[in-house]
């Protein structure tokens, strides 16, 4: 277990918006195959942390090492890095001018310069995985939220990323659609995909993740294995936060 | 033949049509060509300006020189937009046709001046429409594009601009219709457009009212046809509301044919 390769190592990460320090000295790392859930109250900085990791936000200070290289360095090729770090958003963010199939092909073709046929096969493979291959000719606005989110996952997978970031992937969904998306994510976790998941689905976080990070007010208040954090939380804030979900 | 002053209103209209029908048509043709070409060029200008105006600057990764150049272009383009939106086209026409020769010793023909004036005028209006069209596309889609490793320009070309374009077709149509009407001011630099024909014909026989009636009917016909065609175009671009489900059983065999891709 200790021989797993380290993918990300985050040290002293700080992010401020003006004078508002949203992330304060964050440290943590992601190893190959980790499934890490990030939980915490609204406004604690979970989304900001994910967005800093794929540089949708520019960190104010600190470093993010990707296989030992600091991607916050201005000389790093952030486009090549983002190819390797997929992201699934709360609001899906599919391309509304493209069909489901093209949503999954445009990245491999334009960014990875793959041949069209190859890109189509990749796209079909992952659309099959999320059970959306029937809808390849549909446009995003013709799909339900759950269907859109599954396509968004396939789009991210078609880039063959090393790690997938999820920012509350089920928060914008009706309850009956949450399950279909969580099922896909559970399958990915079982297959060994490295994932970093911001979620309010505590049962999912408890059952699927190898590691849980609890954030409060811009710091990592507590972290550990799923059993440790959910079964025997040490900090008052963690206990307090989890007590709200006790009726699960 | 009865003298023109003894004719009734309709007789005079028929007389004018018989005598000058082909002149009116030629004038209308000139008007249409100027409006069409200038709207097209104006759109190209508008897109170019709108695209530059929405380039984001990254203080960390972009070099100082690059940021300075982009910032400077944005200011110049803003000035261009304000100048041409804020002055009447008739004055711009005079300014360019006569001014270019006197001040810069550039001798533009009246046709060159006509296309130039209407194009850059349309460009100024379209620039703002394009910028608005770009901004109105949900920024989440730009983030989605960046998250799969696209550069700003890849995201613009593949995701944002096609949607911005669709959003501003009504404005393109509007500008085209405005141009059909506003080329009339070009008669000031002797362009023989529909309005110029009207002035000549009306002046020759003192048939202002009759000629104006004919000319209005022609303008209206052109603008009505234009807006109908634009409507059809919009509907064509919106495509079919339905999509076909692909049978799961078929997908194995059809891996290479299932689904049409528009990505080139
Ligand atoms: N672009 C921004 N500009 C200014 N402040 C921001 C920006 N983005 C986030 N913030 C602030 O940062 C703090 C953390 O926001 P963030 O979205 O990371 O929280 P979160 O933990 O993801 O919350 P939620 O569970 O509601 O999604 C909030 O106080 C928010 O107002
Ligand atoms: Mg959030």
Coordinates of C-alpha atoms and ligand atoms in Angstrom, one line a residue:
Chain A
X1 CA 0.0 0.0 0.0
X2 CA 2.8 2.4 0.8
X3 CA 4.3 1.9 -2.7
X4 CA 1.5 3.9 -4.4
X5 CA 2.8 6.7 -6.6
X6 CA 2.2 10.2 -5.3
X7 CA 0.2 12.3 -7.8
X8 CA -0.5 15.5 -6.0
X9 CA 1.2 17.1 -3.0
X10 CA -0.2 20.4 -1.8
X11 CA 1.7 22.5 0.7
X12 CA 1.1 25.8 2.4
X13 CA -1.7 26.6 -0.1
X14 CA -3.3 30.0 0.5
X15 CA -6.0 31.6 -1.5
X16 CA -7.4 35.0 -0.9
X17 CA -10.1 37.0 -2.7
X18 CA -9.0 40.5 -1.9
X19 CA -8.6 40.6 1.9
X20 CA -10.8 37.5 2.4
X21 CA -8.5 34.6 3.0
X22 CA -10.6 31.6 1.9
X23 CA -7.9 28.9 2.1
X24 CA -5.4 29.1 4.9
X25 CA -2.2 27.0 4.8
X26 CA -3.7 23.8 3.3
X27 CA -1.6 20.7 3.3
X28 CA -2.5 17.4 1.8
X29 CA -1.6 14.8 -0.8
X30 CA -3.2 12.4 -3.2
X31 CA -1.7 9.1 -4.1
X32 CA -2.6 6.9 -7.0
X33 CA -5.9 5.1 -6.4
X34 CA -7.0 7.3 -3.5
X35 CA -10.6 8.2 -3.3
X36 CA -10.7 11.2 -1.1
X37 CA -13.9 12.9 0.0
X38 CA -13.8 16.5 1.1
X39 CA -16.6 17.4 3.4
X40 CA -17.4 20.6 5.4
X41 CA -19.9 23.4 5.9
X42 CA -20.9 25.7 3.1
X43 CA -18.4 28.4 2.6
X44 CA -15.5 26.5 4.2
X45 CA -13.5 26.6 0.9
X46 CA -14.1 23.2 -0.6
X47 CA -14.8 24.4 -4.1
X48 CA -12.0 26.9 -4.0
X49 CA -9.6 24.2 -3.1
X50 CA -10.7 22.1 -6.1
X51 CA -10.6 25.1 -8.4
X52 CA -7.1 25.9 -7.2
X53 CA -6.0 22.4 -7.9
X54 CA -6.8 22.6 -11.6
X55 CA -5.9 26.3 -11.7
X56 CA -9.3 27.6 -12.5
X57 CA -8.3 29.9 -9.6
X58 CA -4.8 31.1 -9.2
X59 CA -3.5 30.2 -5.7
X60 CA -2.2 33.2 -3.8
X61 CA 0.7 31.3 -2.4
X62 CA 1.9 27.8 -1.6
X63 CA 2.7 25.0 -4.0
X64 CA 0.9 22.2 -5.7
X65 CA 3.3 19.5 -6.8
X66 CA 2.1 17.2 -9.6
X67 CA 4.5 14.3 -9.8
X68 CA 7.0 16.5 -8.0
X69 CA 6.7 19.5 -10.3
X70 CA 5.1 22.7 -9.0
X71 CA 2.3 23.6 -11.3
X72 CA 1.8 27.0 -9.7
X73 CA 5.1 27.9 -11.4
X74 CA 4.4 30.4 -14.2
X75 CA 6.5 28.4 -16.6
X76 CA 4.5 25.2 -16.3
X77 CA 2.3 24.2 -19.2
X78 CA -1.1 24.4 -17.5
X79 CA -3.0 23.0 -20.5
X80 CA -1.0 19.8 -20.5
X81 CA -1.6 19.5 -16.8
X82 CA -5.3 20.1 -17.1
X83 CA -5.5 17.3 -19.6
X84 CA -4.4 15.0 -16.8
X85 CA -6.7 16.4 -14.2
X86 CA -10.4 16.0 -15.0
X87 CA -13.1 18.0 -13.4
X88 CA -16.8 17.4 -13.0
X89 CA -18.9 20.4 -12.0
X90 CA -22.0 20.9 -9.9
X91 CA -23.7 22.4 -13.0
X92 CA -22.4 19.9 -15.5
X93 CA -21.0 22.6 -17.8
X94 CA -21.6 20.6 -20.9
X95 CA -21.1 22.4 -24.3
X96 CA -24.5 23.3 -25.4
X97 CA -23.6 23.7 -29.1
X98 CA -22.5 20.1 -29.3
X99 CA -24.2 16.7 -29.2
X100 CA -23.5 14.3 -26.4
X101 CA -21.0 12.4 -28.6
X102 CA -19.2 15.6 -29.7
X103 CA -19.0 16.8 -26.1
X104 CA -16.9 13.7 -25.4
X105 CA -14.9 13.8 -28.7
X106 CA -13.9 17.5 -28.9
X107 CA -11.4 17.2 -26.1
X108 CA -9.5 14.2 -27.4
X109 CA -9.6 15.7 -31.0
X110 CA -8.7 19.3 -30.3
X111 CA -6.6 19.0 -27.2
X112 CA -5.0 15.6 -27.5
X113 CA -4.9 15.7 -31.3
X114 CA -6.3 12.2 -31.6
X115 CA -7.7 10.9 -34.9
X116 CA -11.4 11.2 -35.2
X117 CA -12.0 7.5 -35.3
X118 CA -9.9 6.9 -32.2
X119 CA -11.7 9.8 -30.4
X120 CA -15.1 8.3 -31.3
X121 CA -14.1 4.9 -29.9
X122 CA -12.9 6.5 -26.7
X123 CA -16.1 8.6 -26.4
X124 CA -18.3 5.6 -27.0
X125 CA -16.4 3.4 -24.5
X126 CA -17.0 5.9 -21.7
X127 CA -20.5 6.8 -22.8
X128 CA -21.3 3.1 -22.5
X129 CA -19.7 3.1 -19.1
X130 CA -22.0 5.8 -17.9
X131 CA -24.9 4.2 -19.7
X132 CA -25.5 7.1 -22.0
X133 CA -24.6 5.6 -25.4
X134 CA -28.2 5.7 -26.5
X135 CA -28.2 9.5 -26.3
X136 CA -25.2 10.3 -28.4
X137 CA -27.2 12.4 -30.9
X138 CA -28.9 14.4 -28.2
X139 CA -28.0 18.0 -27.3
X140 CA -27.4 18.7 -23.6
X141 CA -30.5 20.7 -23.1
X142 CA -32.6 17.7 -24.2
X143 CA -31.3 15.6 -21.2
X144 CA -32.2 15.4 -17.6
X145 CA -29.7 16.6 -15.0
X146 CA -28.6 13.1 -14.1
X147 CA -28.1 12.3 -17.7
X148 CA -26.1 15.5 -18.3
X149 CA -23.9 14.8 -15.3
X150 CA -23.2 11.3 -16.6
X151 CA -22.2 12.7 -19.9
X152 CA -20.0 15.2 -18.1
X153 CA -18.3 12.3 -16.4
X154 CA -17.8 10.5 -19.7
X155 CA -16.4 13.7 -21.2
X156 CA -13.8 13.9 -18.4
X157 CA -13.0 10.2 -18.7
X158 CA -12.5 10.5 -22.5
X159 CA -9.4 12.6 -21.7
X160 CA -8.0 9.6 -19.9
X161 CA -7.1 11.7 -16.8
X162 CA -4.9 10.5 -14.0
X163 CA -7.2 12.0 -11.4
X164 CA -10.8 13.2 -11.4
X165 CA -12.0 16.1 -9.3
X166 CA -15.7 16.3 -8.5
X167 CA -17.3 19.4 -7.1
X168 CA -20.7 18.5 -5.6
X169 CA -21.6 16.4 -8.6
X170 CA -25.1 15.6 -7.3
X171 CA -26.1 18.8 -5.6
X172 CA -28.0 20.2 -8.5
X173 CA -29.9 17.0 -9.1
X174 CA -33.4 15.8 -8.1
X175 CA -33.2 13.1 -5.4
X176 CA -34.2 10.3 -7.8
X177 CA -31.2 11.2 -10.1
X178 CA -28.6 11.3 -7.4
X179 CA -28.4 7.5 -7.3
X180 CA -27.6 7.1 -11.0
X181 CA -24.6 9.5 -10.7
X182 CA -23.3 8.0 -7.5
X183 CA -23.5 4.5 -9.0
X184 CA -21.2 5.6 -11.8
X185 CA -18.8 7.2 -9.3
X186 CA -18.8 4.1 -7.1
X187 CA -17.9 1.9 -10.1
X188 CA -15.0 4.3 -11.0
X189 CA -13.8 4.1 -7.4
X190 CA -13.9 0.3 -7.5
X191 CA -11.9 0.3 -10.7
X192 CA -9.1 2.2 -9.0
X193 CA -9.7 5.7 -10.5
X194 CA -8.0 8.3 -8.4
X195 CA -10.8 10.7 -7.2
X196 CA -11.1 13.9 -5.2
X197 CA -14.8 14.4 -4.3
X198 CA -16.4 17.4 -2.7
X199 CA -19.8 16.1 -1.5
X200 CA -22.6 16.5 0.9
X201 CA -23.6 12.9 0.4
X202 CA -22.3 11.6 3.7
X203 CA -23.3 8.0 3.2
X204 CA -21.5 7.9 -0.1
X205 CA -18.4 9.5 1.4
X206 CA -18.4 7.0 4.2
X207 CA -18.8 4.0 2.1
X208 CA -16.8 4.8 -1.0
X209 CA -13.8 6.9 0.1
X210 CA -10.5 5.6 1.3
X211 CA -9.8 8.9 2.9
X212 CA -11.9 11.8 4.3
X213 CA -10.9 15.4 4.6
X214 CA -13.0 17.7 6.8
X215 CA -12.7 21.4 6.1
X216 CA -13.8 24.3 8.3
X217 CA -13.2 28.0 7.7
X218 CA -10.5 27.5 5.1
X219 CA -8.4 24.9 7.0
X220 CA -8.3 21.2 7.1
X221 CA -9.7 20.6 10.5
X222 CA -9.4 16.8 10.5
X223 CA -8.5 14.0 8.1
X224 CA -8.1 10.3 8.2
X225 CA -9.6 7.1 6.9
X226 CA -13.3 6.9 6.4
X227 CA -13.7 4.8 9.5
X228 CA -11.6 7.3 11.6
X229 CA -13.4 10.4 10.6
X230 CA -16.9 9.0 10.5
X231 CA -16.6 6.4 13.2
X232 CA -14.4 8.3 15.7
X233 CA -14.0 12.0 15.0
X234 CA -11.5 13.7 17.2
X235 CA -12.3 17.4 16.8
X236 CA -15.3 19.2 18.2
X237 CA -16.1 20.9 14.8
X238 CA -16.1 17.6 13.1
X239 CA -18.4 16.0 15.6
X240 CA -20.7 19.0 15.4
X241 CA -20.8 18.9 11.6
X242 CA -21.3 15.1 11.4
X243 CA -24.0 15.2 14.1
X244 CA -26.2 16.9 11.6
X245 CA -26.1 13.8 9.4
X246 CA -26.5 11.3 12.2
X247 CA -30.0 10.3 11.0
X248 CA -28.6 8.8 7.8
Chain B
X1 CA -49.3 61.4 -74.6
X2 CA -50.9 63.5 -72.0
X3 CA -48.6 66.0 -70.2
X4 CA -47.5 64.7 -66.8
X5 CA -49.3 67.5 -64.9
X6 CA -52.6 66.2 -66.3
X7 CA -52.1 62.6 -65.2
X8 CA -53.8 61.1 -62.1
X9 CA -51.6 59.8 -59.3
X10 CA -51.7 56.2 -60.6
X11 CA -51.0 57.2 -64.1
X12 CA -47.9 59.1 -63.0
X13 CA -46.7 56.1 -61.1
X14 CA -47.1 53.9 -64.1
X15 CA -45.4 56.5 -66.2
X16 CA -42.4 56.6 -63.9
X17 CA -42.2 52.8 -63.8
X18 CA -42.3 52.6 -67.6
X19 CA -39.7 55.3 -68.0
X20 CA -37.4 54.6 -65.1
X21 CA -38.3 51.1 -63.9
X22 CA -34.8 49.8 -64.8
X23 CA -33.1 52.7 -63.1
X24 CA -35.1 52.0 -59.9
X25 CA -34.2 48.4 -60.1
X26 CA -30.5 49.2 -60.7
X27 CA -30.6 51.6 -57.7
X28 CA -32.2 48.9 -55.6
X29 CA -29.6 46.4 -56.7
X30 CA -26.8 48.8 -55.7
X31 CA -28.4 49.4 -52.3
X32 CA -28.7 45.7 -51.8
X33 CA -25.1 44.9 -52.8
X34 CA -23.7 47.6 -50.5
X35 CA -25.9 46.5 -47.6
X36 CA -25.1 42.8 -48.1
X37 CA -21.3 43.1 -48.6
X38 CA -21.0 45.8 -45.8
X39 CA -23.0 43.8 -43.4
X40 CA -20.9 40.7 -44.0
X41 CA -17.6 42.7 -43.7
X42 CA -19.0 44.5 -40.7
X43 CA -19.8 41.2 -39.0
X44 CA -16.2 40.0 -39.6
X45 CA -14.9 43.3 -38.0
X46 CA -17.4 43.0 -35.2
X47 CA -16.3 39.4 -34.4
X48 CA -12.6 40.3 -34.5
X49 CA -13.2 43.3 -32.2
X50 CA -15.5 41.3 -29.9
X51 CA -13.0 38.5 -29.6
X52 CA -10.1 40.8 -28.8
X53 CA -12.2 42.7 -26.2
X54 CA -12.9 39.5 -24.3
X55 CA -9.4 38.1 -24.2
X56 CA -8.7 37.5 -20.5
X57 CA -5.3 38.7 -19.1
X58 CA -3.4 36.5 -16.8
X59 CA -1.0 38.7 -14.8
X60 CA 1.0 35.6 -13.7
X61 CA 1.5 33.8 -17.0
X62 CA 1.3 36.4 -19.7
X63 CA 4.4 38.4 -20.4
X64 CA 4.3 42.2 -19.7
X65 CA 4.7 43.0 -23.4
X66 CA 1.8 40.7 -24.3
X67 CA -0.5 42.3 -21.6
X68 CA 0.5 45.8 -22.7
X69 CA -0.3 45.0 -26.4
X70 CA -3.6 43.5 -25.6
X71 CA -4.6 46.3 -23.3
X72 CA -3.6 48.9 -25.9
X73 CA -5.6 47.1 -28.6
X74 CA -8.6 47.0 -26.4
X75 CA -8.4 50.8 -25.8
X76 CA -8.0 51.5 -29.5
X77 CA -10.9 49.3 -30.4
X78 CA -13.1 50.8 -27.8
X79 CA -12.3 54.2 -29.2
X80 CA -13.2 53.0 -32.7
X81 CA -16.5 51.7 -31.5
X82 CA -17.4 54.9 -29.7
X83 CA -16.3 57.1 -32.6
X84 CA -18.4 55.3 -35.2
X85 CA -21.4 54.7 -33.0
X86 CA -21.4 58.2 -31.8
X87 CA -21.3 60.1 -35.2
X88 CA -23.8 60.1 -38.0
X89 CA -23.0 57.9 -41.0
X90 CA -23.7 60.7 -43.4
X91 CA -20.9 62.7 -41.8
X92 CA -18.6 59.7 -41.8
X93 CA -19.1 59.3 -45.5
X94 CA -18.2 62.9 -46.3
X95 CA -15.3 62.7 -43.8
X96 CA -13.8 59.6 -45.4
X97 CA -14.6 60.4 -49.0
X98 CA -13.3 64.0 -49.0
X99 CA -11.2 63.9 -45.9
X100 CA -9.0 61.0 -46.9
X101 CA -8.0 62.7 -50.1
X102 CA -7.3 66.1 -48.5
X103 CA -5.7 65.2 -45.3
X104 CA -4.0 61.8 -46.0
X105 CA -3.8 62.1 -49.8
X106 CA -5.5 58.8 -50.1
X107 CA -7.9 58.9 -53.0
X108 CA -10.7 56.5 -52.4
X109 CA -13.2 56.0 -55.1
X110 CA -16.8 56.5 -54.1
X111 CA -17.4 52.8 -54.2
X112 CA -14.5 52.1 -51.9
X113 CA -15.6 54.8 -49.6
X114 CA -19.2 53.5 -49.6
X115 CA -18.2 49.9 -48.7
X116 CA -15.7 51.3 -46.2
X117 CA -18.1 53.6 -44.4
X118 CA -20.9 51.1 -44.1
X119 CA -18.6 48.2 -43.1
X120 CA -16.8 50.0 -40.4
X121 CA -20.0 51.5 -39.2
X122 CA -21.7 48.1 -39.0
X123 CA -18.5 46.7 -37.4
X124 CA -18.7 49.2 -34.6
X125 CA -22.3 48.2 -33.8
X126 CA -21.6 44.5 -34.2
X127 CA -18.6 44.7 -32.0
X128 CA -20.8 45.4 -29.0
X129 CA -23.3 42.8 -30.0
X130 CA -20.6 40.2 -30.3
X131 CA -19.1 41.1 -27.0
X132 CA -22.6 40.8 -25.5
X133 CA -23.1 37.5 -27.3
X134 CA -19.9 36.1 -25.9
X135 CA -20.6 37.2 -22.4
X136 CA -24.1 35.8 -22.4
X137 CA -22.8 32.3 -22.9
X138 CA -22.8 30.7 -19.5
X139 CA -19.2 31.0 -18.1
X140 CA -19.4 27.5 -16.8
X141 CA -18.9 26.3 -20.4
X142 CA -15.7 28.1 -20.6
X143 CA -14.6 26.5 -17.4
X144 CA -15.7 23.1 -18.7
X145 CA -13.5 23.7 -21.8
X146 CA -10.5 24.8 -19.7
X147 CA -10.9 21.8 -17.4
X148 CA -10.3 19.5 -20.4
X149 CA -7.2 21.4 -21.3
X150 CA -8.4 23.8 -23.9
X151 CA -6.7 27.1 -24.4
X152 CA -8.9 30.3 -24.4
X153 CA -8.9 30.3 -28.2
X154 CA -9.8 26.6 -28.6
X155 CA -12.7 27.2 -26.2
X156 CA -13.8 30.2 -28.1
X157 CA -13.7 28.6 -31.5
X158 CA -15.2 25.2 -30.5
X159 CA -17.7 26.2 -27.7
X160 CA -18.3 29.9 -27.1
X161 CA -18.4 31.6 -30.5
X162 CA -20.8 29.2 -32.2
X163 CA -23.3 29.9 -29.4
X164 CA -22.5 33.7 -29.4
X165 CA -23.1 33.6 -33.2
X166 CA -26.4 32.0 -32.8
X167 CA -27.4 34.5 -30.1
X168 CA -26.6 37.5 -32.2
X169 CA -28.2 36.5 -35.5
X170 CA -31.2 38.8 -34.7
X171 CA -28.8 41.7 -34.4
X172 CA -27.1 40.7 -37.7
X173 CA -30.5 40.8 -39.3
X174 CA -31.2 44.1 -37.7
X175 CA -28.0 45.6 -39.0
X176 CA -28.7 44.3 -42.4
X177 CA -32.1 45.9 -42.5
X178 CA -30.7 49.2 -41.1
X179 CA -28.1 49.1 -43.8
X180 CA -30.6 48.6 -46.6
X181 CA -32.2 51.8 -45.4
X182 CA -29.2 53.8 -44.3
X183 CA -27.2 53.4 -47.6
X184 CA -29.5 56.2 -48.7
X185 CA -27.2 58.6 -47.1
X186 CA -24.4 57.6 -49.5
X187 CA -26.1 59.5 -52.2
X188 CA -24.1 62.4 -50.6
X189 CA -21.0 60.9 -52.2
X190 CA -22.8 60.3 -55.5
X191 CA -23.5 56.6 -55.1
X192 CA -26.3 55.8 -57.4
X193 CA -28.4 53.8 -55.0
X194 CA -32.1 53.6 -54.8
X195 CA -32.5 57.0 -53.0
X196 CA -30.2 58.7 -55.6
X197 CA -32.4 57.4 -58.4
X198 CA -35.4 58.7 -56.5
X199 CA -33.9 62.2 -56.2
X200 CA -33.0 62.4 -59.9
X201 CA -36.4 61.1 -61.1
X202 CA -38.4 63.2 -58.7
X203 CA -36.4 66.3 -59.6
X204 CA -36.8 65.8 -63.3
X205 CA -40.7 65.8 -63.3
X206 CA -41.6 67.2 -59.9
X207 CA -43.1 63.9 -59.0
X208 CA -41.8 63.7 -55.5
X209 CA -44.8 62.0 -53.9
X210 CA -45.2 59.4 -56.7
X211 CA -41.5 58.5 -56.8
X212 CA -41.3 58.3 -53.0
X213 CA -44.2 55.9 -53.1
X214 CA -42.4 53.6 -55.5
X215 CA -39.2 53.9 -53.6
X216 CA -40.8 53.2 -50.2
X217 CA -42.5 50.1 -51.7
X218 CA -39.2 48.8 -53.0
X219 CA -37.4 49.5 -49.7
X220 CA -40.2 47.8 -47.8
X221 CA -40.1 44.8 -50.1
X222 CA -36.4 44.4 -49.6
X223 CA -36.5 44.6 -45.8
X224 CA -39.5 42.3 -45.5
X225 CA -37.8 39.7 -47.7
X226 CA -34.6 40.1 -45.7
X227 CA -36.3 39.6 -42.3
X228 CA -38.2 36.6 -43.6
X229 CA -35.0 35.0 -44.9
X230 CA -33.3 35.7 -41.6
X231 CA -36.1 34.0 -39.8
X232 CA -35.7 30.9 -41.9
X233 CA -32.0 30.9 -41.4
X234 CA -32.5 31.1 -37.6
X235 CA -34.9 28.2 -37.7
X236 CA -32.5 26.2 -39.9
X237 CA -29.7 26.7 -37.4
X238 CA -31.8 25.7 -34.4
X239 CA -32.2 22.4 -36.2
X240 CA -34.6 19.6 -35.3
X241 CA -35.9 19.5 -31.7
X242 CA -35.9 15.7 -31.8
X243 CA -33.0 13.3 -31.6
X244 CA -32.9 9.7 -32.4
X245 CA -32.1 7.2 -29.7
X246 CA -29.5 4.8 -30.8
X247 CA -30.4 1.2 -30.2
X248 CA -28.0 -0.4 -27.7
X249 CA -27.9 -3.6 -29.7
X250 CA -26.6 -1.8 -32.7
X251 CA -23.8 0.1 -31.1
X252 CA -21.3 -2.8 -31.2
X253 CA -21.6 -3.1 -35.0
X254 CA -22.1 0.6 -35.6
X255 CA -19.3 1.8 -33.5
X256 CA -18.0 3.7 -36.5
X257 CA -21.2 4.9 -38.0
X258 CA -23.4 5.6 -35.0
X259 CA -23.8 9.3 -34.4
X260 CA -22.9 12.1 -36.7
X261 CA -20.0 14.2 -35.4
X262 CA -19.7 17.9 -36.2
X263 CA -16.2 18.2 -34.8
X264 CA -13.7 18.5 -37.5
Ligands
LIG1 N1 -14.6 34.4 -7.0 C1 -14.7 34.7 -5.6 N2 -14.6 36.0 -5.2 C2 -14.7 36.3 -3.9 N3 -15.0 35.4 -2.9 C3 -15.2 34.1 -3.3 C4 -15.0 33.7 -4.7 N4 -15.2 32.4 -4.7 C5 -15.5 32.0 -3.4 N5 -15.4 33.0 -2.6 C6 -15.6 33.0 -1.1 O1 -14.9 31.9 -0.6 C7 -15.5 31.2 0.4 C8 -15.5 29.8 0.2 O2 -16.2 29.5 -1.0 P1 -16.3 28.0 -1.6 O3 -17.2 28.1 -2.8 O4 -15.0 27.5 -1.8 O5 -17.1 27.2 -0.4 P2 -17.6 25.8 -0.4 O6 -17.0 25.1 0.7 O7 -17.4 25.1 -1.7 O8 -19.1 26.0 -0.1 P3 -20.4 25.2 -0.7 O9 -20.6 24.0 0.1 O10 -21.6 26.2 -0.4 O11 -20.2 25.0 -2.2 C9 -16.9 31.8 0.5 O12 -17.0 32.7 1.6 C10 -17.1 32.6 -0.8 O13 -17.9 33.7 -0.6
LIG2 MG1 -18.8 24.6 -3.3

